[in-house]
Amino acid sequence: MPKVVIDPVTRIEGHLRVTCQVEDGQVVDAWNHATQFRGFEIIMRDRDPRDAWQFAQRICGVCPTPHAHTSVVATERAMGIERVPDNARIIRNMFEATHVGYDHILWFYLLNAFDYVNVPDALNASPTTPALQNLQSQLRAVVESGQLGPFAGHWWDHPGYLLEPDQNLELVSHYLQAIEIQQISNDAQARIGGRFPMVMSFIPGGMQERLEIEEIQYYIGAMERVKDFVDNVMVPDVLALAPVYIELAEQGQGVGNYLSWGLYDDASQEPANRVLPSGMILDRRITDVQQPDLNEVRMFTKHSWYADDAGQGRHPLDASQDPQYTELPPIEGETLPSGKYDWSTAARYGERNLPMEAGPLADMLVAYGSGREQVVSLVDQTLADIGAEGQPQVLMSNLGRIAARVLREKVNVDFAYQWAQELLDNYGNGDMQVYDAVDVPDSGEGAAGWSAPRGALAHYMRIEGGRIGAYAAVPPTNWNLSPRDDDDVRGPLEQTLIGVPVEDPERPLEILRTIHTFDP
Amino acid sequence: MSEEMSAFRGVTRRDFLKYCTWLAGVMGLGEAGMARVASALEAAARRPSVVWSSFQVCTGCAIQLLQAREPTVQNLILQQISLDYQDNVMAAAGSAAEEVLRQVTEGEDFYWVVEGSVATGIPGAMTVAGRTSMEVVDELYPKANATIAMGSCAAYGNIQAARPNPTGAKGIAAYLREDGGVADPVVVNLPRCPGHGDDLIATLTYALVNGELPELDAVGRPVFLYGQTIHDTCFRRGHFEAGRFVERFGDESTGDRDWCLYKVGCKGPVTYAPCGRNLWNGNVSWCVNNAPCQGCAEPDFWDELTPFYDQVRGGDLPGLYGVTAEQIGIGLGIATAAGLAAHGVGTAIRSRRTTRAGEPGRREGGEL
């Protein structure tokens, strides 16, 4: 039975290998291996709790802002702070809106598009506009120079590429536009945070400075441009791609459990009241949304390169963080992964130790099942547009993961202006407060959850003697790319890969596509 | 009437000269340097090949490079350089990606950019295609025209190397010197966390235009970029001199009053970096607009310059008590990357070569 290994999985953040067994043109088993460890939680021990978020945002340079934000809220909870001033709540929403604004655009065009868009085939297009003609001649110059750069060596002749040459050329032009638009969103983020990546302006208790009027204006102008691109380029692109690649709706159904900690606080600062509310869906029951508990998360390390606690699911703050590397099986040969094979630990939920899928699909399904009006109409309209009216279960697929990320961006830009308006209203009413000073206590414990662009993100902190006694981050990787747990139940990506067709094991494009739907 | 095109791959003459002027400014060449930059870029027949390795990373440096404006990212990757291997943006994956790397590097005519630290204590803490970061350095450092450490991780180990450094993380130069058997490695360090895309573009262009690497300071940073402290270039400096300090976040002294952040933890006086001259994200902002500087361009800032919101340790400040920033800072000395000679643009630059036996194979001149 052929073993198919992709290492490196490119166009992601970090380092990932995926091993699959392929039989009769289908994946029959799969293992994912995060091949990087840095030891953040060990490094953060015994430091000033106020500094935690600065460490934590370096976990991911693609999504530092939600890490910083979630970490600072976990620090607040450990310090006994349950709420921040309303202006801080709004500025944090604005911050996240600029971040989501860039992130989903980056993913859809820079990380995911080359799985469907054939760049060399754009040379066969017959463009009629000067802009596209110019782009085509630029591309031709690159190809004729023999220096293809990022386009070199890919499986461009794979039969799975189905777009027409004109569509390919147009999408390459959107790819280049996307680079500019993500910059515009990040410029607004830098006006709030000093720079991007690695933002500067959070502080336990609120924000370090209030936003000045010109910073708010800048945000509004930038988000208008992002919204214009999302409404007129990105959403139409996904609707144009869906019918061509409709087989994606038959692939990658996954584990059927979905987890969201929620996105965008309203004035109550309660996760269940967020624009995209916290919630979970079990066994594909979309209409039965339950509230998740941050303290019901359990970590397993039987198959991870940490000290072994077989049979022991542990609370994140009590889970093993001590590295215990063994080996990766060689790429060649028949050896399959066994024992420990992953730097990611396995996160599971509740009594049943459930693997949970996290990400925009989970966020959108939970919001849909919770009856959030904007989300319901948006999802229903999209289902109608792709010929699946009234069948939200169609979204539980590779296609759904792609579409949900685009729709989540749409929700983001539709709400972006509201935060600026709320902030200006508060200013107008004389409320300028952004910070409540609180001293670091001698002891405390806290947790916070948020829906980062990749999905459910949680941070946990224990303060001992005024210092960080224990720290844990449970990012979406620990859910989506978890290895098998102590009962050998596969993680979501491993499960999702099973059944994916593979036309040519030498060029496993379908496996790459499936991995990318999780934005790993 | 169509605009006059430059000889430089389909860019208008005006945009091209504007870009050259900007680069000459960043490189400290002044107006006279603009013509040199322009002729050097136009003379390059083949786009310089760039190989980007990611080791223990968060990918922040790559994301920062995607924020570059001058040139636009599009012009950078389609016209100025050939970004032949970069795992976040390249189309190819798996063995196809590794084959691209093999083909590009066997020609030994490429600039090597590294993001991330080298894991020396637990080699398996970072693998790509089954190879550790140490194995990749051992193979590519001797082959590259020049090695550029993009960001604080590749330069000094950064956050991974903060105590207790569970993976034995090191910067490239430290790994080469301490474990790799290279007595005197030549690595251009471009620290900041994340690394700044403009620093990388300026350094690559400097090497192309001058045929040699820029002069480096004691910790491997180009002097033309890292010669001044944040404090020296800060717009809040007047408040510092006048003794007006923010004592507490969010009060009247913040917001649009811009008082000095020294007392709430600014590390600007001990941090050498160009942030105040080349701002971030298309020049729209920089950290001290919104927060105290955290010193991210300095080696070991996670241990030496924390807590971030406490006043900098080690003394007082110039202007107040007559103690110089150098005395309390991490020190600035000047070292040069010797052994390189100008051969004009397009000529391969050769760093010092060293055999594994440890003989410094110093090679004068840029042999091809």
mmCIF file of N, CA and C in Angstrom, chain A residues 103 239 402 454:
data_model
loop_
_atom_site.group_PDB
_atom_site.id
_atom_site.type_symbol
_atom_site.label_atom_id
_atom_site.label_comp_id
_atom_site.label_asym_id
_atom_site.label_seq_id
_atom_site.Cartn_x
_atom_site.Cartn_y
_atom_site.Cartn_z
ATOM 1 N N ASP A 103 -6.138 38.646 7.247
ATOM 2 C CA ASP A 103 -5.783 37.231 7.357
ATOM 3 C C ASP A 103 -6.529 36.350 6.367
ATOM 4 N N LEU A 239 -17.667 32.213 -5.344
ATOM 5 C CA LEU A 239 -18.889 31.735 -5.996
ATOM 6 C C LEU A 239 -18.608 31.248 -7.419
ATOM 7 N N ILE A 402 -13.694 26.275 2.810
ATOM 8 C CA ILE A 402 -13.219 27.404 1.993
ATOM 9 C C ILE A 402 -14.254 28.528 1.998
ATOM 10 N N ARG A 454 -7.976 31.171 12.398
ATOM 11 C CA ARG A 454 -7.919 29.722 12.201
ATOM 12 C C ARG A 454 -8.859 28.965 13.109
#
